[in-house]
Short mmCIF file of C-alpha atoms in Angstrom, two decimals:
data_model
loop_
_atom_site.label_atom_id
_atom_site.label_comp_id
_atom_site.label_asym_id
_atom_site.label_seq_id
_atom_site.Cartn_x
_atom_site.Cartn_y
_atom_site.Cartn_z
CA UNK D 1 -40.91 9.38 30.05
CA UNK D 2 -43.82 8.09 28.02
CA UNK D 3 -45.13 8.61 24.53
CA UNK D 4 -48.20 7.72 22.51
CA UNK D 5 -45.94 6.42 19.74
CA UNK D 6 -46.36 2.61 19.72
CA UNK D 7 -42.86 2.15 18.31
CA UNK D 8 -41.27 4.30 21.01
CA UNK D 9 -39.73 2.78 24.09
CA UNK D 10 -37.73 4.83 26.53
CA UNK D 11 -34.10 3.79 26.00
CA UNK D 12 -31.84 3.08 28.89
CA UNK D 13 -29.20 5.74 29.19
CA UNK D 14 -26.41 3.72 30.73
CA UNK D 15 -24.02 4.87 28.02
CA UNK D 16 -21.08 5.68 30.28
CA UNK D 17 -17.84 4.48 28.68
CA UNK D 18 -16.32 1.26 29.84
CA UNK D 19 -12.90 0.05 28.85
CA UNK D 20 -13.17 -2.01 25.66
CA UNK D 21 -10.03 -4.13 25.48
CA UNK D 22 -8.28 -4.19 22.13
CA UNK D 23 -8.23 -7.42 20.17
CA UNK D 24 -5.13 -9.48 20.88
CA UNK D 25 -2.40 -9.06 18.29
CA UNK D 26 1.10 -10.45 18.61
CA UNK D 27 4.08 -8.15 18.42
CA UNK D 28 5.30 -10.24 15.50
CA UNK D 29 2.11 -9.42 13.60
CA UNK D 30 2.54 -5.71 14.37
CA UNK D 31 6.14 -5.86 13.14
CA UNK D 32 4.91 -7.53 9.97
CA UNK D 33 2.57 -4.61 9.30
CA UNK D 34 5.34 -2.11 10.06
CA UNK D 35 7.54 -3.79 7.47
CA UNK D 36 4.83 -3.47 4.81
CA UNK D 37 3.52 0.04 5.49
CA UNK D 38 5.20 3.31 4.51
CA UNK D 39 3.29 5.10 7.27
CA UNK D 40 3.56 4.60 11.02
CA UNK D 41 2.16 1.63 12.92
CA UNK D 42 1.30 1.98 16.61
CA UNK D 43 0.42 -0.70 19.13
CA UNK D 44 -0.52 -0.25 22.80
CA UNK D 45 3.21 -0.60 23.53
CA UNK D 46 4.08 2.46 21.40
CA UNK D 47 4.89 5.74 23.16
CA UNK D 48 2.53 7.78 20.95
CA UNK D 49 -0.36 5.28 21.05
CA UNK D 50 -2.27 6.85 24.00
CA UNK D 51 -2.43 10.23 22.22
CA UNK D 52 -3.13 9.16 18.64
CA UNK D 53 -6.47 8.98 16.81
CA UNK D 54 -8.63 9.84 19.80
CA UNK D 55 -12.36 10.48 19.53
CA UNK D 56 -13.17 14.17 19.96
CA UNK D 57 -16.23 13.05 21.91
CA UNK D 58 -14.57 12.14 25.18
CA UNK D 59 -17.35 9.69 26.09
CA UNK D 60 -15.54 7.17 23.88
CA UNK D 61 -11.90 7.56 24.88
CA UNK D 62 -11.88 4.19 26.61
CA UNK D 63 -12.41 2.18 23.43
CA UNK D 64 -8.96 1.77 21.90
CA UNK D 65 -7.72 -0.24 18.92
CA UNK D 66 -5.39 -3.19 18.87
CA UNK D 67 -3.34 -1.43 16.20
CA UNK D 68 -3.31 2.03 14.60
CA UNK D 69 -2.10 2.25 11.00
CA UNK D 70 -1.29 5.85 10.06
CA UNK D 71 -1.68 5.54 6.30
CA UNK D 72 0.13 7.98 4.04
CA UNK D 73 -1.66 7.06 0.83
CA UNK D 74 -4.06 4.69 -0.86
CA UNK D 75 -1.39 1.99 -1.18
CA UNK D 76 -0.96 2.03 2.58
CA UNK D 77 -4.71 1.60 3.02
CA UNK D 78 -4.69 -1.45 0.74
CA UNK D 79 -1.76 -2.92 2.67
CA UNK D 80 -3.43 -2.35 6.03
CA UNK D 81 -6.79 -3.76 4.89
CA UNK D 82 -5.12 -6.90 3.55
CA UNK D 83 -3.18 -7.29 6.79
CA UNK D 84 -6.34 -6.92 8.90
CA UNK D 85 -8.15 -9.52 6.85
CA UNK D 86 -5.23 -11.94 7.18
CA UNK D 87 -5.18 -11.51 10.96
CA UNK D 88 -8.95 -11.57 11.54
CA UNK D 89 -9.30 -7.98 12.75
CA UNK D 90 -12.19 -5.69 11.97
CA UNK D 91 -11.38 -2.27 10.49
CA UNK D 92 -12.61 1.25 11.20
CA UNK D 93 -11.47 4.45 9.46
CA UNK D 94 -10.42 7.55 11.39
CA UNK D 95 -10.42 10.91 9.62
CA UNK D 96 -11.41 13.88 11.76
CA UNK D 97 -12.55 11.77 14.72
CA UNK D 98 -15.79 13.73 15.06
CA UNK D 99 -18.32 10.90 14.97
CA UNK D 100 -21.05 11.94 17.40
CA UNK D 101 -21.38 8.38 18.68
CA UNK D 102 -17.68 7.56 18.62
CA UNK D 103 -18.08 5.29 15.59
CA UNK D 104 -14.52 5.99 14.41
CA UNK D 105 -13.35 3.70 17.22
CA UNK D 106 -12.67 -0.02 17.23
CA UNK D 107 -11.01 -2.79 19.18
CA UNK D 108 -9.46 -3.99 15.91
CA UNK D 109 -7.42 -2.06 13.34
CA UNK D 110 -7.90 1.70 13.16
CA UNK D 111 -6.94 3.28 9.85
CA UNK D 112 -5.78 6.82 10.60
CA UNK D 113 -5.98 8.50 7.20
CA UNK D 114 -5.40 12.06 8.40
CA UNK D 115 -2.44 12.51 6.02
CA UNK D 116 -4.72 11.97 3.00
CA UNK D 117 -6.13 15.49 3.03
CA UNK D 118 -5.29 17.12 -0.30
CA UNK D 119 -7.84 19.34 -2.07
CA UNK D 120 -7.51 20.27 -5.74
CA UNK D 121 -9.96 22.68 -7.37
CA UNK D 122 -10.34 23.06 -11.14
CA UNK D 123 -11.88 26.50 -11.59
CA UNK D 124 -12.24 26.10 -15.35
CA UNK D 125 -14.40 23.00 -14.87
CA UNK D 126 -15.99 23.94 -11.55
CA UNK D 127 -14.92 20.67 -9.93
CA UNK D 128 -12.92 19.56 -6.92
CA UNK D 129 -10.93 16.46 -6.01
CA UNK D 130 -10.92 15.96 -2.24
CA UNK D 131 -8.76 13.53 -0.27
CA UNK D 132 -10.34 11.08 2.14
CA UNK D 133 -9.50 13.06 5.29
CA UNK D 134 -9.62 16.63 4.01
CA UNK D 135 -11.48 18.78 6.51
CA UNK D 136 -14.19 21.34 5.82
CA UNK D 137 -11.55 23.95 6.56
CA UNK D 138 -9.25 22.51 3.90
CA UNK D 139 -12.00 22.75 1.28
CA UNK D 140 -12.89 26.29 2.37
CA UNK D 141 -9.24 27.36 2.04
CA UNK D 142 -9.18 26.18 -1.59
CA UNK D 143 -12.52 27.65 -2.65
CA UNK D 144 -12.77 30.92 -0.74
CA UNK D 145 -13.03 34.01 -2.97
CA UNK D 146 -13.48 31.81 -6.05
CA UNK D 147 -16.71 31.62 -8.07
CA UNK D 148 -17.45 28.16 -6.67
CA UNK D 149 -18.61 26.52 -3.45
CA UNK D 150 -18.88 22.97 -2.18
CA UNK D 151 -21.90 22.95 0.16
CA UNK D 152 -20.29 21.71 3.35
CA UNK D 153 -20.89 21.33 7.04
CA UNK D 154 -20.83 23.69 9.99
CA UNK D 155 -17.48 22.95 11.64
CA UNK D 156 -14.09 23.50 10.04
CA UNK D 157 -12.54 20.55 11.86
CA UNK D 158 -15.00 17.95 10.55
CA UNK D 159 -13.89 15.71 7.69
CA UNK D 160 -15.54 16.27 4.33
CA UNK D 161 -15.42 12.50 3.73
CA UNK D 162 -17.55 11.68 6.74
CA UNK D 163 -19.82 14.59 5.89
CA UNK D 164 -20.58 13.50 2.32
CA UNK D 165 -20.91 9.81 3.14
CA UNK D 166 -23.69 10.62 5.61
CA UNK D 167 -25.46 13.12 3.35
CA UNK D 168 -24.00 16.46 4.39
CA UNK D 169 -26.11 19.33 5.70
CA UNK D 170 -24.87 22.83 6.47
CA UNK D 171 -25.39 26.55 6.19
CA UNK D 172 -25.90 26.47 2.40
CA UNK D 173 -27.96 23.29 2.01
CA UNK D 174 -31.34 24.96 1.52
CA UNK D 175 -30.23 26.81 -1.63
CA UNK D 176 -27.31 24.62 -2.82
CA UNK D 177 -28.24 21.07 -1.81
CA UNK D 178 -26.59 18.38 0.29
CA UNK D 179 -22.89 17.66 -0.02
CA UNK D 180 -23.70 14.19 -1.37
CA UNK D 181 -25.89 15.70 -4.09
CA UNK D 182 -22.70 17.07 -5.68
CA UNK D 183 -20.61 13.90 -5.46
CA UNK D 184 -19.81 12.59 -8.93
CA UNK D 185 -17.31 9.80 -8.16
CA UNK D 186 -15.31 8.20 -5.37
CA UNK D 187 -12.48 5.66 -5.04
CA UNK D 188 -12.97 2.89 -2.51
CA UNK D 189 -10.64 0.28 -1.04
CA UNK D 190 -12.81 -2.79 -0.54
CA UNK D 191 -12.51 -5.50 2.10
CA UNK D 192 -10.84 -7.70 -0.52
CA UNK D 193 -8.07 -5.12 -0.98
CA UNK D 194 -9.34 -4.26 -4.45
CA UNK D 195 -9.59 -0.55 -5.33
CA UNK D 196 -12.62 0.49 -7.37
CA UNK D 197 -13.89 3.70 -8.89
CA UNK D 198 -17.58 4.17 -8.17
CA UNK D 199 -19.83 6.57 -10.05
CA UNK D 200 -23.16 6.54 -11.85
CA UNK D 201 -21.88 4.19 -14.56
CA UNK D 202 -19.58 1.78 -12.69
CA UNK D 203 -20.25 0.19 -9.32
CA UNK D 204 -23.35 2.38 -9.35
CA UNK D 205 -24.90 0.54 -6.41
CA UNK D 206 -21.84 1.31 -4.29
CA UNK D 207 -21.90 4.92 -5.50
CA UNK D 208 -25.57 5.16 -4.48
CA UNK D 209 -24.69 3.85 -1.01
CA UNK D 210 -21.85 6.37 -0.64
CA UNK D 211 -24.36 9.21 -0.91
CA UNK D 212 -25.84 8.92 2.57
CA UNK D 213 -25.02 5.37 3.71
CA UNK D 214 -22.29 6.70 6.08
CA UNK D 215 -18.61 5.80 6.25
CA UNK D 216 -17.02 2.69 7.69
CA UNK D 217 -19.58 0.34 6.13
CA UNK D 218 -18.63 -0.65 2.58
CA UNK D 219 -14.89 -0.02 2.42
CA UNK D 220 -12.58 2.93 2.87
CA UNK D 221 -13.13 5.87 0.52
CA UNK D 222 -9.76 7.36 -0.43
CA UNK D 223 -10.93 10.30 -2.56
CA UNK D 224 -14.03 12.11 -3.74
CA UNK D 225 -14.87 14.04 -6.92
CA UNK D 226 -17.37 16.89 -6.68
CA UNK D 227 -19.18 19.20 -9.04
CA UNK D 228 -19.12 22.61 -7.37
CA UNK D 229 -21.92 25.17 -7.13
CA UNK D 230 -21.58 28.72 -8.41
CA UNK D 231 -21.53 31.00 -5.37
CA UNK D 232 -23.55 34.23 -5.15
CA UNK D 233 -21.63 37.49 -4.84
CA UNK D 234 -23.59 38.69 -1.82
CA UNK D 235 -26.07 37.38 0.73
CA UNK D 236 -28.22 39.04 3.38
CA UNK D 237 -26.95 37.99 6.79
CA UNK D 238 -29.40 38.11 9.68
CA UNK D 239 -29.49 37.36 13.40
CA UNK D 240 -32.11 37.96 16.09
CA UNK D 241 -31.42 37.31 19.79
CA UNK D 242 -33.95 36.71 22.56
CA UNK D 243 -33.97 36.08 26.30
CA UNK D 244 -36.29 33.94 28.36
CA UNK D 245 -38.53 30.90 27.89
CA UNK D 246 -41.54 32.73 26.48
CA UNK D 247 -39.52 34.51 23.81
CA UNK D 248 -37.65 31.30 22.97
CA UNK D 249 -40.93 29.42 22.52
CA UNK D 250 -42.33 32.07 20.20
CA UNK D 251 -39.11 32.26 18.19
CA UNK D 252 -38.77 28.48 17.72
CA UNK D 253 -42.42 28.23 16.69
CA UNK D 254 -41.87 31.02 14.16
CA UNK D 255 -38.84 29.20 12.73
CA UNK D 256 -40.88 26.02 12.42
CA UNK D 257 -43.74 27.83 10.68
CA UNK D 258 -41.47 29.65 8.25
CA UNK D 259 -39.53 26.50 7.40
CA UNK D 260 -42.66 24.92 5.92
CA UNK D 261 -42.76 27.33 2.96
CA UNK D 262 -39.41 29.15 3.01
CA UNK D 263 -37.94 29.86 -0.43
CA UNK D 264 -34.68 28.13 -1.31
CA UNK D 265 -32.68 31.29 -0.71
CA UNK D 266 -33.58 31.42 2.99
CA UNK D 267 -31.18 29.38 5.13
CA UNK D 268 -31.83 29.62 8.87
CA UNK D 269 -30.98 27.86 12.08
CA UNK D 270 -32.05 28.58 15.64
CA UNK D 271 -31.12 27.63 19.16
CA UNK D 272 -32.32 28.04 22.72
CA UNK D 273 -29.84 27.22 25.48
CA UNK D 274 -30.17 26.85 29.24
CA UNK D 275 -27.74 29.24 30.96
CA UNK D 276 -26.69 29.67 34.61
CA UNK D 277 -29.71 30.69 36.69
CA UNK D 278 -29.74 34.26 37.97
CA UNK D 279 -32.16 36.44 39.86
CA UNK D 280 -34.86 35.99 37.22
CA UNK D 281 -35.08 32.23 37.79
CA UNK D 282 -34.68 29.29 35.39
CA UNK D 283 -37.25 30.42 32.81
CA UNK D 284 -35.48 33.74 32.37
CA UNK D 285 -32.08 32.04 32.05
CA UNK D 286 -32.54 30.91 28.46
CA UNK D 287 -30.61 32.51 25.60
CA UNK D 288 -32.10 32.05 22.15
CA UNK D 289 -31.34 33.16 18.61
CA UNK D 290 -32.24 32.62 14.98
CA UNK D 291 -29.61 33.40 12.38
CA UNK D 292 -28.84 32.67 8.77
CA UNK D 293 -28.40 34.06 5.31
CA UNK D 294 -30.72 34.89 2.45
CA UNK D 295 -29.72 34.66 -1.19
CA UNK D 296 -31.70 37.61 -2.48
CA UNK D 297 -32.39 41.26 -1.67
CA UNK D 298 -32.62 43.01 1.68
CA UNK D 299 -36.23 44.00 1.00
CA UNK D 300 -37.19 40.38 0.35
CA UNK D 301 -35.39 39.30 3.51
CA UNK D 302 -37.18 41.92 5.59
CA UNK D 303 -40.54 40.62 4.45
CA UNK D 304 -39.64 37.02 5.21
CA UNK D 305 -38.12 37.79 8.59
CA UNK D 306 -40.87 40.15 9.82
CA UNK D 307 -42.19 37.52 12.31
CA UNK D 308 -38.88 37.63 14.18
CA UNK D 309 -38.86 41.42 14.35
CA UNK D 310 -42.41 41.32 15.73
CA UNK D 311 -41.12 39.28 18.67
CA UNK D 312 -39.01 42.26 19.83
CA UNK D 313 -35.53 40.72 19.83
CA UNK D 314 -32.99 41.95 22.35
CA UNK D 315 -30.47 42.48 19.53
CA UNK D 316 -30.71 42.13 15.77
CA UNK D 317 -28.66 42.30 12.59
CA UNK D 318 -29.79 42.44 8.98
CA UNK D 319 -27.33 43.50 6.32
CA UNK D 320 -26.07 42.61 2.88
CA UNK D 321 -22.53 41.21 2.99
CA UNK D 322 -20.10 39.64 0.52
CA UNK D 323 -20.87 35.94 0.35
CA UNK D 324 -17.35 34.77 1.17
CA UNK D 325 -17.06 37.17 4.07
CA UNK D 326 -20.02 35.47 5.69
CA UNK D 327 -18.68 31.97 5.01
CA UNK D 328 -15.25 32.86 6.37
CA UNK D 329 -16.06 35.17 9.27
CA UNK D 330 -19.52 34.24 10.50
CA UNK D 331 -20.13 30.50 10.07
CA UNK D 332 -16.79 28.81 10.75
CA UNK D 333 -16.06 27.95 14.32
CA UNK D 334 -12.78 26.91 15.88
CA UNK D 335 -12.54 23.34 17.07
CA UNK D 336 -13.67 23.30 20.70
CA UNK D 337 -11.61 21.58 23.34
CA UNK D 338 -12.44 17.86 23.61
CA UNK D 339 -15.61 17.36 25.64
CA UNK D 340 -18.63 15.06 25.86
CA UNK D 341 -21.91 15.38 24.05
CA UNK D 342 -24.96 13.30 23.14
CA UNK D 343 -27.06 15.04 20.48
CA UNK D 344 -30.22 13.29 19.33
CA UNK D 345 -31.97 14.47 16.18
CA UNK D 346 -35.47 14.06 14.78
CA UNK D 347 -36.85 15.17 11.40
CA UNK D 348 -40.30 16.68 10.96
CA UNK D 349 -42.81 16.37 8.12
CA UNK D 350 -45.04 19.29 9.08
CA UNK D 351 -45.18 22.09 11.61
CA UNK D 352 -45.15 20.87 15.19
CA UNK D 353 -48.20 21.44 17.38
CA UNK D 354 -47.38 24.62 19.26
CA UNK D 355 -47.99 22.97 22.61
CA UNK D 356 -45.12 20.56 21.83
CA UNK D 357 -42.73 23.45 21.21
CA UNK D 358 -43.85 24.98 24.50
CA UNK D 359 -43.31 21.68 26.33
CA UNK D 360 -39.80 21.39 24.90
CA UNK D 361 -38.92 24.87 26.14
CA UNK D 362 -40.55 24.14 29.51
CA UNK D 363 -38.27 21.12 29.79
CA UNK D 364 -35.33 23.26 28.71
CA UNK D 365 -36.08 25.55 31.66
CA UNK D 366 -35.87 22.43 33.86
CA UNK D 367 -32.51 21.37 32.42
CA UNK D 368 -30.71 19.59 35.28
CA UNK D 369 -27.28 21.04 34.46
CA UNK D 370 -26.73 24.61 33.25
CA UNK D 371 -23.21 25.91 33.60
CA UNK D 372 -21.33 27.77 30.87
CA UNK D 373 -19.69 24.53 29.66
CA UNK D 374 -22.18 21.84 30.71
CA UNK D 375 -25.79 22.39 29.68
CA UNK D 376 -28.62 21.55 27.33
CA UNK D 377 -29.84 23.34 24.20
CA UNK D 378 -32.55 22.95 21.59
CA UNK D 379 -31.65 23.41 17.91
CA UNK D 380 -34.23 23.85 15.15
CA UNK D 381 -32.37 23.56 11.82
CA UNK D 382 -34.20 24.93 8.81
CA UNK D 383 -31.63 23.94 6.17
CA UNK D 384 -32.68 20.38 5.51
CA UNK D 385 -35.72 20.61 3.22
CA UNK D 386 -37.11 22.68 0.41
CA UNK D 387 -37.25 22.40 -3.36
CA UNK D 388 -33.49 22.08 -3.93
CA UNK D 389 -33.01 19.17 -1.54
CA UNK D 390 -36.30 17.76 -2.82
CA UNK D 391 -35.04 17.54 -6.41
CA UNK D 392 -33.90 14.05 -5.46
CA UNK D 393 -36.39 11.44 -4.34
CA UNK D 394 -36.09 9.57 -1.04
CA UNK D 395 -34.60 6.51 -2.74
CA UNK D 396 -32.50 8.27 -5.39
CA UNK D 397 -29.58 8.39 -2.96
CA UNK D 398 -28.98 6.57 0.32
CA UNK D 399 -29.87 9.81 2.15
CA UNK D 400 -33.56 9.16 2.71
CA UNK D 401 -34.74 12.26 4.60
CA UNK D 402 -36.03 14.26 1.63
CA UNK D 403 -39.20 16.27 2.17
CA UNK D 404 -38.41 17.16 5.78
CA UNK D 405 -38.57 20.92 6.38
CA UNK D 406 -36.93 20.91 9.81
CA UNK D 407 -34.44 18.95 11.90
CA UNK D 408 -34.81 19.09 15.69
CA UNK D 409 -31.70 18.48 17.78
CA UNK D 410 -31.63 18.50 21.58
CA UNK D 411 -27.94 18.98 22.38
CA UNK D 412 -26.41 18.12 25.76
CA UNK D 413 -22.74 19.00 26.35
CA UNK D 414 -20.59 18.46 29.42
CA UNK D 415 -16.99 18.60 30.52
CA UNK D 416 -14.85 15.48 30.47
CA UNK D 417 -14.04 16.10 34.12
CA UNK D 418 -17.69 16.26 35.22
CA UNK D 419 -18.99 13.44 37.44
CA UNK D 420 -20.72 10.63 35.57
CA UNK D 421 -24.02 11.77 37.05
CA UNK D 422 -23.82 15.04 35.11
CA UNK D 423 -23.66 13.26 31.76
CA UNK D 424 -26.35 10.81 32.81
CA UNK D 425 -28.74 13.59 33.87
CA UNK D 426 -28.22 15.40 30.56
CA UNK D 427 -28.72 12.22 28.54
CA UNK D 428 -31.96 11.51 30.41
CA UNK D 429 -33.05 15.10 29.69
CA UNK D 430 -32.29 14.61 25.99
CA UNK D 431 -34.33 11.41 25.82
CA UNK D 432 -37.22 13.23 27.49
CA UNK D 433 -37.04 16.00 24.87
CA UNK D 434 -37.29 13.46 22.04
CA UNK D 435 -40.21 11.74 23.76
CA UNK D 436 -42.18 15.00 23.62
CA UNK D 437 -42.21 14.90 19.81
CA UNK D 438 -41.90 11.16 19.20
CA UNK D 439 -45.56 10.67 18.24
CA UNK D 440 -45.81 13.76 15.98
CA UNK D 441 -42.63 13.24 13.94
CA UNK D 442 -41.49 10.39 11.68
CA UNK D 443 -39.13 7.74 13.02
CA UNK D 444 -36.16 9.42 11.29
CA UNK D 445 -32.86 10.70 12.64
CA UNK D 446 -29.87 12.20 10.80
CA UNK D 447 -27.18 9.56 10.32
CA UNK D 448 -24.37 12.11 10.72
CA UNK D 449 -25.71 12.89 14.21
CA UNK D 450 -25.61 9.26 15.40
CA UNK D 451 -26.53 8.39 18.96
CA UNK D 452 -26.11 4.97 20.55
CA UNK D 453 -29.32 5.44 22.56
CA UNK D 454 -31.61 5.66 19.51
CA UNK D 455 -34.00 2.70 19.31
CA UNK D 456 -33.80 0.91 15.95
CA UNK D 457 -31.06 3.31 14.77
CA UNK D 458 -30.51 1.88 11.28
CA UNK D 459 -34.21 2.16 10.48
CA UNK D 460 -34.23 5.74 11.73
CA UNK D 461 -31.10 6.66 9.76
CA UNK D 462 -31.96 4.97 6.48
CA UNK D 463 -35.71 4.27 6.35
CA UNK D 464 -36.83 2.43 3.24
CA UNK D 465 -33.26 2.47 1.91
CA UNK D 466 -31.99 0.09 4.59
CA UNK D 467 -32.72 -3.13 2.69
CA UNK D 468 -30.79 -1.90 -0.35
CA UNK D 469 -27.90 -0.78 1.86
CA UNK D 470 -27.77 -4.26 3.40
CA UNK D 471 -27.61 -5.70 -0.13
CA UNK D 472 -24.71 -3.39 -1.05
CA UNK D 473 -22.92 -4.29 2.19
CA UNK D 474 -23.39 -7.99 1.49
CA UNK D 475 -21.90 -7.60 -1.98
CA UNK D 476 -18.86 -5.47 -1.15
CA UNK D 477 -18.05 -6.53 2.43
CA UNK D 478 -19.67 -9.92 2.99
CA UNK D 479 -17.59 -10.71 6.09
CA UNK D 480 -18.16 -7.31 7.76
CA UNK D 481 -14.48 -6.42 7.83
CA UNK D 482 -15.57 -2.78 8.09
CA UNK D 483 -17.87 -2.40 11.04
CA UNK D 484 -18.85 -0.21 13.99
CA UNK D 485 -21.39 -0.12 16.81
CA UNK D 486 -24.15 0.96 14.43
CA UNK D 487 -22.79 -0.54 11.22
CA UNK D 488 -24.95 -1.86 8.41
CA UNK D 489 -25.19 -5.66 8.67
CA UNK D 490 -24.85 -8.25 5.92
CA UNK D 491 -27.73 -10.43 4.91
CA UNK D 492 -28.36 -13.31 7.30
#
């Protein structure tokens, strides 16, 4: 794989998991923590240890902590952080366990905060208080059929805390903004054991960093305060399905073109996936769709979506529906069984040259693995830009990717039981997809879709905000107690 981008080098894709031994901790030290914590403490000798706080991305099951502290509340978190500092262990938080790159893993102390998942909504004020490990599904349960929405992610099983700390994109971003744009305050347990409230008036630099700087870097956030968005009563739901490489190419190009000028009310995503090859050959065995919702009238939606109708979809849907019916019945997806994946994202600044879209689909047709459960797909996400997201400047929050109309995401998935060669072939295919667009897109990747193969990952995640994030890290966690494989460093 080659690219004209001078900053691009083809990464090695030897990312197969290897056993990372936990840091040594004496049983006396573990017993000391047990005596101080109200929650449960697990060591490798504990019966439940092998089944607790596992990464949902099975590529990272072999990295296991020295100790797991299952914290019941903020006081437990303070106790565990102080204990880790005393014993020289690094700390990583574990909420939903959905980090794409397995960053909620550690060889040190893992803080399992799954019990801290309360959600309280104040309908009179239009605000919500969300516990550290509350899931998107927990927030949806408390807001559904109310006048208010917290713009969230796309999977019910993902933690809202991890979502907001990395920015937070989803099905309503284009009209309602990022999750982090609605964060008004957060409580953080620091490496020192001190608990601080961070907002625009106190610890404002830490608050800035918590709006896109990702979790597990500056401390452990125990709760979040949000200002909610007033939800529309109805939306126009749409979906258009296509079959084959030629139709997929035309559809993805149309999504890209429309995303450049789409009004805020239009929220669309699209995908083309390699499927098992049949009689029509590999180019025919591609299933593609564009779907979304429009906050406006059916007539307006028909005008906007006319390019997709002109492509003669195999099936289509366009109808006005109650807003909450769409959020509850259409978007949410059940948590899939644990499996392996290696998504790699890339933002755009302008429409892609059409030959690049065609080359990506050509490579999709050559996907080396294409079973029902192990395959490759291309996602073009049109939620990420527009005037609403652009109300904030690139440095106003730690989320830097303002002004990007589209997010590309080649997505390889494979079964845990597949041979290592299957994952390796799909990872090589993913790197080749990114190389196709590397010289026509900025060096930017979404921090909530982390990938350990990305060259210069912190620069791609945080851009011109990285230096300030390093300064915040150096102030609040100068010894890097909180760290991960792609953690923000302290100043040298």
